[in-house]
Amino acid sequence: MVVSPHLVRVASVEEVEAADRLVVQADGHAIVLFSHQGRIYAVDNRCPHMGFPLHRGTLDQGILTCHWHHARFDLASGGTFDPWADDVRVFPVEIRDGEVWVDLAPREDPREHHRRRLRDGLERAIPLVIAKSSIALLAAGDDPVEAFRAGLEFGVHYRQAGWGQGLTILTCLMNLLPSLDPDDRPRALYHGLAAVAADCADSPPRFPLRPLPSPATDPDSLGRMLRRFAEVRDEEGVERCIVSAVRAGADSRTMAAILGAAATEHRYLSQGRVLDFTNKALEALDLAGWHLADLVLGTLAGLLAGGDRMEESGAWRHPVDLVEIVEDACEALPAAVEEGRSRRTTYPGTADLLPVLLADDPRAIAGALLQALREGCDEATLARAVAHAAAVRIARFHTSNEFSDWDTALHTFSFAHAVCRMLQRAPTVELLRGVFDAAMSVYLDRFLNVPAAPLPEPGEPVADPTLLLADLASLLDRQQQVHEAAAVVTRYLHSGGDPGRLAATLGHLLLREDRNVHAIQMVEAAVRQAALAPDGEAGTFLLAAARYLAAHAPTMRAQEQTYQIALRLHRGEHELRGVPGRWRLLAVRP
């Protein structure tokens, strides 16, 4: 007979039967031994839900019930009857000469277990399960892309309406991951995955359309068909064109051009949300792999076909017809780009554009953008200049405006950032239309800077600017600290503080709040734009993000409380706040 090297003697049969249940320690494991119906069972003494000691539970007819949240477990197998609780580990028991021995050998791959539990958390929208899985997987060395991919695939299959806020949040936070401190990375993953689960909860599943039969129509022709279907709001026609183009061999650049042309065919579709979400879907594929492209990009069909068109908006038509201005400029775009192509190496930069973009003459704005292209400005640089102007609107947003107006300015900035990212991927004339849309939205937001909030004076530099980051965290524990937060950020940067350290701090302060798609979009776009910005502009993006966060903090922070419970459980703490009474593990020496 083969004897397991993991067998450990823990007690005598007499001791267990006399006590009915007995808590022991064995190689760091807290185990409760039950004498029940003529047998002895060994079970991990921590309830897998929130760590309550199972020896204080109830055992009846083979069902062990935890007394904290009433999770129920099969004593023999450890399987739970309440999926939110997880299975409890049981240890095989051998009786030898009146002594109880337990086998501590691992029973399954812990990573596979946590991957399965992550799926359970997504399916049932259980934040604590998602948090525990995120922490455990990253601690075990899993690539966070694996959990991201699981969330992405779940989101595209189980939300009938297609791409939404949950997948946008997940992708934004994955983009932020490299900028975060290591301790905040599982926290970001948890927020993103929990957002996907919440977005899919109670939604019917999505059934994707198949591509057109072979031989496939070429992607360029499918792109033209797509725009025709979008024009008449034919969602199914749009989706079949998308999946067919992918199956016909269209790569990321080609699909960005096709989808970007459709998303900019009309002005500022759905306050920029259509192009913004399109960009996020493409960024998600950069992370998860192009093999998911037809499934992921097909979820954009409803947005492209159903977006609100600003041609039908009074603000874009009166008192100045901004639609006419943009469409006139778009007619001149091909010639302007071609004229400037040979001058790109000598283009002096976009510094002179900012005052024009922030002024109140929309025709002058469109003219300045065209002139920059003629002088050699490339597409992505022009988009970055407009994104900078949009960030200035937030950096100088006056708090006398209605609170909801923060999001008006945010939509412009997030859209401008998306245009920039899309043009980096596919610098097409059609996508350039988005630059003009973003510039007109910056123009429409000018009243949010009347009066403009003053930019803080930097004050005297401090010897250790990192101390100011703690001040920033304290400020965001209180409401209405917008100007104070801006002052701290300005002084930090003036003192030579590392912008990357500030970005990590802003990410942490974002993640300790209850998730909000707009706040997440703000910080992600600001951090990424700051990394690309020329000298002197990076601070504007980070200042804008700090002001926006300060305006929206503090929240209830319920999600952080859930995360902290999961973190304490992962660390193996035996005493949890809120547990009624105090308890300790009892050791019995074999």
Coordinates of N, CA, C and O in Angstrom, one line a residue, residues 313-458:
S313 N -29.3 68.2 -33.5 CA -29.3 68.9 -32.2 C -29.3 70.4 -32.4 O -28.6 71.0 -33.3
G314 N -30.1 71.0 -31.6 CA -30.2 72.5 -31.8 C -28.9 73.2 -31.4 O -28.6 74.2 -32.1
A315 N -28.2 72.7 -30.5 CA -26.9 73.4 -30.1 C -25.9 73.4 -31.2 O -25.1 74.3 -31.3
W316 N -26.0 72.3 -32.1 CA -25.0 72.3 -33.2 C -25.5 73.0 -34.4 O -24.8 73.2 -35.4
R317 N -26.8 73.5 -34.4 CA -27.3 74.2 -35.5 C -27.6 75.7 -35.3 O -27.5 76.5 -36.2
H318 N -27.8 76.1 -34.0 CA -28.1 77.5 -33.7 C -27.4 77.9 -32.4 O -27.2 77.1 -31.5
P319 N -27.0 79.2 -32.3 CA -27.1 80.2 -33.3 C -26.1 80.1 -34.5 O -26.2 80.9 -35.4
V320 N -25.1 79.3 -34.3 CA -24.1 79.1 -35.4 C -24.3 77.6 -35.9 O -24.4 76.7 -35.1
D321 N -24.3 77.5 -37.2 CA -24.4 76.1 -37.8 C -23.1 75.4 -37.8 O -22.3 75.5 -38.8
L322 N -22.8 74.7 -36.7 CA -21.5 74.1 -36.6 C -21.4 72.9 -37.5 O -20.2 72.6 -38.0
V323 N -22.5 72.3 -37.8 CA -22.5 71.1 -38.8 C -22.0 71.6 -40.1 O -21.1 71.0 -40.8
E324 N -22.5 72.7 -40.6 CA -22.1 73.3 -41.9 C -20.6 73.6 -41.9 O -19.8 73.3 -42.8
I325 N -20.1 74.2 -40.8 CA -18.7 74.5 -40.7 C -17.8 73.3 -40.8 O -16.8 73.2 -41.5
V326 N -18.2 72.2 -40.0 CA -17.4 71.0 -40.1 C -17.4 70.3 -41.4 O -16.4 69.9 -42.0
E327 N -18.6 70.3 -42.0 CA -18.7 69.6 -43.3 C -18.0 70.4 -44.4 O -17.4 69.8 -45.3
D328 N -17.9 71.7 -44.3 CA -17.1 72.5 -45.3 C -15.7 72.2 -45.1 O -14.9 72.0 -46.1
A329 N -15.2 72.1 -43.8 CA -13.8 71.8 -43.5 C -13.5 70.4 -44.0 O -12.4 70.1 -44.5
C330 N -14.4 69.4 -43.9 CA -14.1 68.1 -44.3 C -13.9 68.0 -45.8 O -13.1 67.1 -46.3
E331 N -14.6 68.8 -46.5 CA -14.4 68.8 -48.0 C -13.0 69.2 -48.4 O -12.4 68.8 -49.4
A332 N -12.4 70.1 -47.5 CA -11.0 70.6 -47.8 C -10.0 69.7 -47.2 O -8.8 69.9 -47.4
L333 N -10.3 68.7 -46.4 CA -9.4 67.8 -45.7 C -8.4 67.1 -46.6 O -7.2 67.2 -46.4
P334 N -8.8 66.4 -47.7 CA -7.9 65.7 -48.5 C -6.8 66.5 -49.1 O -5.6 66.2 -49.0
A335 N -7.2 67.7 -49.6 CA -6.2 68.6 -50.2 C -5.2 69.2 -49.1 O -4.0 69.3 -49.3
A336 N -5.7 69.5 -47.9 CA -4.9 70.0 -46.8 C -3.9 69.0 -46.4 O -2.7 69.3 -46.1
V337 N -4.3 67.7 -46.2 CA -3.4 66.7 -45.8 C -2.3 66.5 -46.9 O -1.1 66.3 -46.5
E338 N -2.7 66.4 -48.1 CA -1.7 66.2 -49.2 C -0.7 67.3 -49.3 O 0.5 67.1 -49.5
E339 N -1.2 68.6 -49.1 CA -0.3 69.7 -49.2 C 0.7 69.7 -48.1 O 1.9 70.1 -48.3
G340 N 0.3 69.3 -46.9 CA 1.3 69.3 -45.8 C 2.1 68.1 -45.6 O 3.1 68.1 -44.8
R341 N 1.9 67.0 -46.4 CA 2.6 65.8 -46.2 C 4.1 66.0 -46.3 O 4.9 65.4 -45.6
S342 N 4.6 66.8 -47.3 CA 6.0 67.0 -47.5 C 6.6 67.9 -46.5 O 7.9 68.1 -46.5
R343 N 5.8 68.6 -45.6 CA 6.4 69.5 -44.7 C 6.4 69.0 -43.3 O 6.7 69.8 -42.3
R344 N 6.1 67.8 -43.1 CA 6.0 67.3 -41.7 C 7.2 67.3 -40.9 O 7.2 67.5 -39.7
T345 N 8.4 67.2 -41.5 CA 9.6 67.2 -40.7 C 10.0 68.6 -40.3 O 10.8 68.7 -39.3
T346 N 9.4 69.6 -40.8 CA 9.7 71.0 -40.4 C 8.5 71.7 -39.7 O 8.6 72.9 -39.4
Y347 N 7.5 70.9 -39.4 CA 6.3 71.6 -38.7 C 6.7 72.0 -37.3 O 7.3 71.3 -36.5
P348 N 6.5 73.3 -36.9 CA 7.0 73.8 -35.7 C 6.2 73.4 -34.4 O 6.7 73.6 -33.3
G349 N 5.1 72.8 -34.5 CA 4.4 72.4 -33.3 C 3.0 73.1 -33.2 O 2.7 74.0 -34.0
T350 N 2.2 72.6 -32.3 CA 0.8 73.1 -32.1 C 0.6 74.1 -31.0 O -0.5 74.4 -30.7
A351 N 1.7 74.7 -30.5 CA 1.5 75.6 -29.3 C 0.6 76.8 -29.7 O -0.2 77.2 -28.8
D352 N 0.7 77.3 -30.9 CA -0.2 78.4 -31.3 C -1.6 78.1 -31.4 O -2.5 79.0 -31.6
L353 N -2.0 76.8 -31.5 CA -3.3 76.4 -31.7 C -4.2 76.6 -30.5 O -5.4 76.8 -30.6
L354 N -3.6 76.4 -29.3 CA -4.5 76.4 -28.1 C -5.3 77.6 -27.9 O -6.5 77.5 -27.6
P355 N -4.8 78.9 -28.0 CA -5.7 80.0 -27.8 C -6.8 80.1 -28.8 O -7.9 80.5 -28.5
V356 N -6.6 79.6 -30.0 CA -7.6 79.6 -31.1 C -8.7 78.6 -30.7 O -9.9 78.8 -30.8
L357 N -8.3 77.4 -30.3 CA -9.2 76.3 -29.9 C -10.1 76.7 -28.7 O -11.2 76.2 -28.6
L358 N -9.6 77.5 -27.8 CA -10.3 77.9 -26.6 C -11.1 79.2 -26.8 O -11.8 79.7 -25.9
A359 N -11.0 79.8 -28.0 CA -11.7 81.1 -28.3 C -13.1 80.8 -28.7 O -13.6 79.6 -28.7
D360 N -13.9 81.8 -29.2 CA -15.3 81.7 -29.5 C -15.6 82.0 -30.9 O -16.7 82.5 -31.2
D361 N -14.7 81.5 -31.8 CA -15.0 81.7 -33.3 C -14.8 80.3 -33.9 O -13.7 79.9 -34.3
P362 N -15.9 79.6 -34.1 CA -15.8 78.3 -34.7 C -15.2 78.2 -36.1 O -14.5 77.2 -36.4
R363 N -15.5 79.2 -36.9 CA -14.9 79.2 -38.2 C -13.4 79.4 -38.2 O -12.7 78.7 -38.9
A364 N -13.0 80.2 -37.2 CA -11.5 80.4 -37.1 C -10.9 79.1 -36.6 O -9.7 78.8 -36.9
I365 N -11.6 78.4 -35.7 CA -11.1 77.1 -35.2 C -10.9 76.1 -36.3 O -9.8 75.5 -36.5
A366 N -11.9 75.9 -37.1 CA -11.8 75.0 -38.3 C -10.7 75.4 -39.2 O -9.9 74.6 -39.7
G367 N -10.6 76.8 -39.5 CA -9.6 77.3 -40.4 C -8.2 77.0 -39.8 O -7.2 76.6 -40.6
A368 N -8.0 77.2 -38.5 CA -6.7 76.9 -37.9 C -6.3 75.5 -38.0 O -5.1 75.2 -38.2
L369 N -7.2 74.6 -37.8 CA -6.9 73.2 -37.9 C -6.5 72.8 -39.3 O -5.6 72.0 -39.5
L370 N -7.2 73.3 -40.3 CA -6.9 73.0 -41.7 C -5.5 73.6 -42.0 O -4.7 72.9 -42.7
Q371 N -5.2 74.8 -41.5 CA -3.9 75.4 -41.8 C -2.8 74.6 -41.2 O -1.7 74.5 -41.8
A372 N -3.0 74.1 -40.0 CA -2.0 73.3 -39.4 C -1.7 72.0 -40.2 O -0.5 71.6 -40.3
L373 N -2.7 71.4 -40.8 CA -2.5 70.3 -41.7 C -1.7 70.7 -42.9 O -0.8 70.0 -43.3
R374 N -2.0 71.9 -43.5 CA -1.3 72.3 -44.7 C 0.2 72.6 -44.3 O 1.1 72.4 -45.2
E375 N 0.4 73.0 -43.1 CA 1.8 73.4 -42.7 C 2.6 72.1 -42.3 O 3.8 72.3 -42.0
G376 N 2.0 71.0 -42.3 CA 2.7 69.7 -42.0 C 2.4 69.0 -40.7 O 3.0 68.0 -40.4
C377 N 1.4 69.5 -40.0 CA 1.0 68.8 -38.8 C 0.4 67.4 -39.2 O -0.5 67.3 -40.0
D378 N 0.8 66.3 -38.5 CA 0.3 65.0 -38.8 C -1.0 64.8 -38.1 O -1.4 65.6 -37.2
E379 N -1.8 63.8 -38.4 CA -3.1 63.6 -37.9 C -3.2 63.4 -36.4 O -4.0 64.1 -35.7
A380 N -2.4 62.6 -35.9 CA -2.4 62.3 -34.5 C -2.0 63.5 -33.6 O -2.5 63.7 -32.6
T381 N -1.0 64.2 -34.1 CA -0.6 65.4 -33.4 C -1.7 66.5 -33.3 O -1.9 67.1 -32.3
L382 N -2.4 66.6 -34.4 CA -3.5 67.6 -34.4 C -4.6 67.1 -33.4 O -5.1 68.0 -32.7
A383 N -4.9 65.8 -33.4 CA -5.8 65.3 -32.4 C -5.4 65.6 -31.0 O -6.2 65.9 -30.1
R384 N -4.1 65.4 -30.7 CA -3.6 65.6 -29.4 C -3.7 67.1 -29.0 O -4.0 67.4 -27.8
A385 N -3.6 68.0 -29.9 CA -3.8 69.4 -29.6 C -5.2 69.7 -29.2 O -5.4 70.5 -28.2
V386 N -6.2 69.1 -29.8 CA -7.6 69.3 -29.5 C -7.8 68.6 -28.1 O -8.6 69.1 -27.3
A387 N -7.2 67.4 -27.9 CA -7.4 66.8 -26.6 C -6.8 67.6 -25.5 O -7.4 67.7 -24.3
H388 N -5.7 68.3 -25.7 CA -5.2 69.2 -24.7 C -6.1 70.4 -24.4 O -6.4 70.7 -23.3
A389 N -6.7 70.9 -25.5 CA -7.7 72.0 -25.2 C -8.9 71.5 -24.4 O -9.4 72.2 -23.5
A390 N -9.3 70.3 -24.7 CA -10.5 69.7 -23.9 C -10.1 69.5 -22.5 O -10.9 69.7 -21.6
A391 N -8.8 69.1 -22.2 CA -8.4 69.0 -20.8 C -8.3 70.3 -20.1 O -8.6 70.4 -18.9
V392 N -8.0 71.4 -20.9 CA -7.9 72.7 -20.3 C -9.3 73.1 -19.8 O -9.5 73.8 -18.7
R393 N -10.3 72.8 -20.6 CA -11.7 73.1 -20.1 C -12.0 72.5 -18.8 O -12.6 73.1 -17.9
I394 N -11.5 71.3 -18.5 CA -11.7 70.6 -17.2 C -10.8 71.2 -16.1 O -11.2 71.5 -15.0
A395 N -9.6 71.5 -16.5 CA -8.6 72.1 -15.6 C -9.1 73.5 -15.1 O -8.8 74.0 -14.0
R396 N -10.0 74.2 -15.9 CA -10.4 75.5 -15.6 C -12.0 75.6 -15.4 O -12.6 76.6 -15.5
F397 N -12.6 74.4 -15.3 CA -14.0 74.3 -15.0 C -14.4 75.0 -13.7 O -13.8 74.7 -12.7
H398 N -15.3 75.9 -13.8 CA -15.7 76.7 -12.6 C -16.8 75.9 -11.8 O -17.8 75.4 -12.4
T399 N -16.6 75.8 -10.6 CA -17.5 75.0 -9.7 C -18.9 75.7 -9.5 O -19.7 75.1 -8.9
S400 N -19.1 76.9 -10.1 CA -20.4 77.5 -10.0 C -21.3 76.9 -11.1 O -22.5 77.1 -11.0
N401 N -20.8 76.1 -12.0 CA -21.6 75.4 -12.9 C -22.4 74.3 -12.3 O -22.1 73.8 -11.1
E402 N -23.4 73.8 -12.9 CA -24.2 72.6 -12.4 C -23.2 71.4 -12.4 O -22.3 71.3 -13.2
F403 N -23.4 70.6 -11.4 CA -22.6 69.4 -11.2 C -22.5 68.5 -12.4 O -21.5 68.0 -12.8
S404 N -23.6 68.3 -13.1 CA -23.7 67.5 -14.2 C -22.9 68.0 -15.4 O -22.5 67.2 -16.3
D405 N -22.5 69.3 -15.4 CA -21.7 69.8 -16.4 C -20.3 69.3 -16.4 O -19.6 69.4 -17.4
W406 N -19.8 68.8 -15.3 CA -18.5 68.1 -15.3 C -18.5 67.0 -16.4 O -17.5 66.9 -17.1
D407 N -19.6 66.3 -16.5 CA -19.6 65.2 -17.5 C -19.7 65.7 -18.9 O -19.3 65.0 -19.9
T408 N -20.3 66.9 -19.1 CA -20.3 67.5 -20.5 C -18.9 67.7 -21.0 O -18.5 67.3 -22.1
A409 N -18.1 68.3 -20.1 CA -16.7 68.5 -20.4 C -15.9 67.2 -20.5 O -15.0 67.0 -21.4
L410 N -16.3 66.2 -19.7 CA -15.6 64.9 -19.7 C -15.9 64.2 -21.1 O -15.0 63.6 -21.7
H411 N -17.1 64.3 -21.6 CA -17.4 63.6 -22.8 C -16.6 64.2 -24.0 O -16.1 63.4 -24.8
T412 N -16.4 65.5 -24.0 CA -15.5 66.1 -25.0 C -14.1 65.6 -24.9 O -13.5 65.2 -25.9
F413 N -13.6 65.6 -23.7 CA -12.2 65.1 -23.5 C -12.0 63.6 -23.9 O -11.1 63.3 -24.6
S414 N -12.9 62.8 -23.4 CA -12.8 61.4 -23.7 C -12.9 61.1 -25.2 O -12.2 60.3 -25.7
F415 N -13.8 61.8 -25.8 CA -13.9 61.7 -27.3 C -12.7 62.1 -28.0 O -12.2 61.5 -28.9
A416 N -12.1 63.3 -27.6 CA -10.9 63.8 -28.2 C -9.8 62.8 -28.0 O -8.9 62.6 -28.9
H417 N -9.7 62.2 -26.8 CA -8.7 61.2 -26.6 C -8.9 60.0 -27.5 O -7.9 59.4 -28.1
A418 N -10.1 59.5 -27.7 CA -10.4 58.4 -28.6 C -10.0 58.7 -30.0 O -9.4 57.9 -30.7
V419 N -10.3 59.9 -30.5 CA -9.9 60.3 -31.8 C -8.4 60.2 -32.0 O -7.9 59.7 -33.0
C420 N -7.7 60.7 -31.0 CA -6.2 60.7 -31.0 C -5.7 59.2 -31.1 O -4.9 58.9 -32.0
R421 N -6.3 58.4 -30.3 CA -5.9 57.0 -30.3 C -6.2 56.3 -31.7 O -5.4 55.5 -32.2
M422 N -7.4 56.6 -32.2 CA -7.8 56.0 -33.4 C -6.9 56.4 -34.6 O -6.5 55.6 -35.5
L423 N -6.5 57.7 -34.6 CA -5.7 58.2 -35.6 C -4.2 57.7 -35.5 O -3.6 57.6 -36.6
Q424 N -3.8 57.4 -34.3 CA -2.5 56.7 -34.2 C -2.5 55.3 -34.9 O -1.5 54.9 -35.4
R425 N -3.7 54.7 -34.8 CA -3.8 53.4 -35.4 C -4.1 53.4 -36.9 O -3.5 52.6 -37.6
A426 N -4.9 54.4 -37.3 CA -5.3 54.5 -38.7 C -5.4 55.9 -39.1 O -6.5 56.5 -39.0
P427 N -4.4 56.6 -39.6 CA -4.4 58.0 -39.9 C -5.1 58.3 -41.2 O -4.5 58.6 -42.2
T428 N -6.5 58.2 -41.2 CA -7.2 58.4 -42.4 C -7.9 59.7 -42.4 O -8.2 60.3 -41.4
V429 N -8.2 60.2 -43.6 CA -9.0 61.4 -43.8 C -10.3 61.3 -43.1 O -10.8 62.3 -42.5
E430 N -11.0 60.2 -43.2 CA -12.3 60.0 -42.6 C -12.3 60.2 -41.1 O -13.1 60.9 -40.5
L431 N -11.3 59.6 -40.5 CA -11.1 59.7 -39.0 C -10.8 61.2 -38.6 O -11.1 61.6 -37.5
L432 N -10.1 61.9 -39.5 CA -9.8 63.3 -39.2 C -11.0 64.1 -38.9 O -11.0 65.2 -38.3
R433 N -12.1 63.7 -39.5 CA -13.4 64.4 -39.2 C -13.7 64.5 -37.7 O -14.3 65.5 -37.2
G434 N -13.3 63.5 -37.0 CA -13.5 63.5 -35.6 C -12.7 64.6 -34.9 O -13.2 65.0 -33.8
V435 N -11.6 65.0 -35.4 CA -10.8 66.1 -34.8 C -11.7 67.4 -34.8 O -11.7 68.1 -33.9
F436 N -12.3 67.6 -35.9 CA -13.2 68.8 -36.1 C -14.4 68.7 -35.2 O -14.8 69.7 -34.6
D437 N -15.0 67.5 -35.1 CA -16.1 67.3 -34.2 C -15.7 67.6 -32.7 O -16.4 68.3 -32.0
A438 N -14.5 67.1 -32.3 CA -14.0 67.4 -31.0 C -13.7 68.8 -30.8 O -14.1 69.4 -29.7
A439 N -13.2 69.5 -31.8 CA -12.9 70.9 -31.6 C -14.2 71.8 -31.5 O -14.3 72.7 -30.7
M440 N -15.3 71.4 -32.2 CA -16.5 72.1 -32.1 C -17.2 71.8 -30.7 O -17.8 72.7 -30.1
S441 N -16.9 70.6 -30.1 CA -17.5 70.3 -28.8 C -16.7 71.2 -27.8 O -17.3 71.6 -26.8
V442 N -15.4 71.3 -28.0 CA -14.6 72.2 -27.1 C -15.2 73.6 -27.1 O -15.3 74.3 -26.1
Y443 N -15.5 74.1 -28.3 CA -16.1 75.4 -28.5 C -17.4 75.5 -27.8 O -17.7 76.5 -27.0
L444 N -18.3 74.5 -27.9 CA -19.6 74.5 -27.2 C -19.4 74.5 -25.7 O -20.3 75.0 -25.0
D445 N -18.3 73.9 -25.2 CA -18.1 73.9 -23.7 C -17.5 75.2 -23.2 O -17.2 75.2 -22.0
R446 N -17.3 76.2 -24.0 CA -16.7 77.4 -23.5 C -17.3 78.1 -22.3 O -16.7 78.7 -21.5
F447 N -18.7 77.9 -22.2 CA -19.4 78.6 -21.2 C -19.1 78.0 -19.8 O -19.3 78.6 -18.8
L448 N -18.5 76.7 -19.8 CA -18.1 76.1 -18.6 C -16.9 76.8 -18.0 O -16.5 76.5 -16.9
N449 N -16.2 77.6 -18.8 CA -15.1 78.4 -18.3 C -15.4 79.8 -18.2 O -14.5 80.7 -18.3
V450 N -16.7 80.2 -18.0 CA -17.1 81.6 -17.8 C -17.7 81.7 -16.5 O -18.9 81.3 -16.3
P451 N -17.0 82.3 -15.5 CA -15.6 82.6 -15.6 C -14.7 81.4 -15.5 O -15.1 80.4 -14.9
A452 N -13.5 81.5 -16.0 CA -12.6 80.3 -15.9 C -12.0 80.3 -14.5 O -11.6 81.3 -13.9
A453 N -12.0 79.1 -14.0 CA -11.4 78.9 -12.7 C -9.9 79.2 -12.8 O -9.2 78.8 -13.8
P454 N -9.3 80.0 -11.9 CA -7.9 80.3 -12.0 C -7.0 79.1 -11.8 O -7.3 78.3 -11.0
L455 N -5.9 79.1 -12.6 CA -4.9 78.0 -12.3 C -4.2 78.4 -11.1 O -3.8 79.5 -10.9
P456 N -3.9 77.4 -10.2 CA -3.2 77.7 -8.9 C -1.8 78.2 -9.1 O -1.1 77.8 -10.1
E457 N -1.4 79.1 -8.2 CA 0.0 79.5 -8.2 C 0.8 78.4 -7.6 O 0.4 77.7 -6.6
P458 N 2.0 78.1 -8.2 CA 2.8 76.9 -7.7 C 3.3 77.1 -6.3 O 3.5 76.1 -5.6

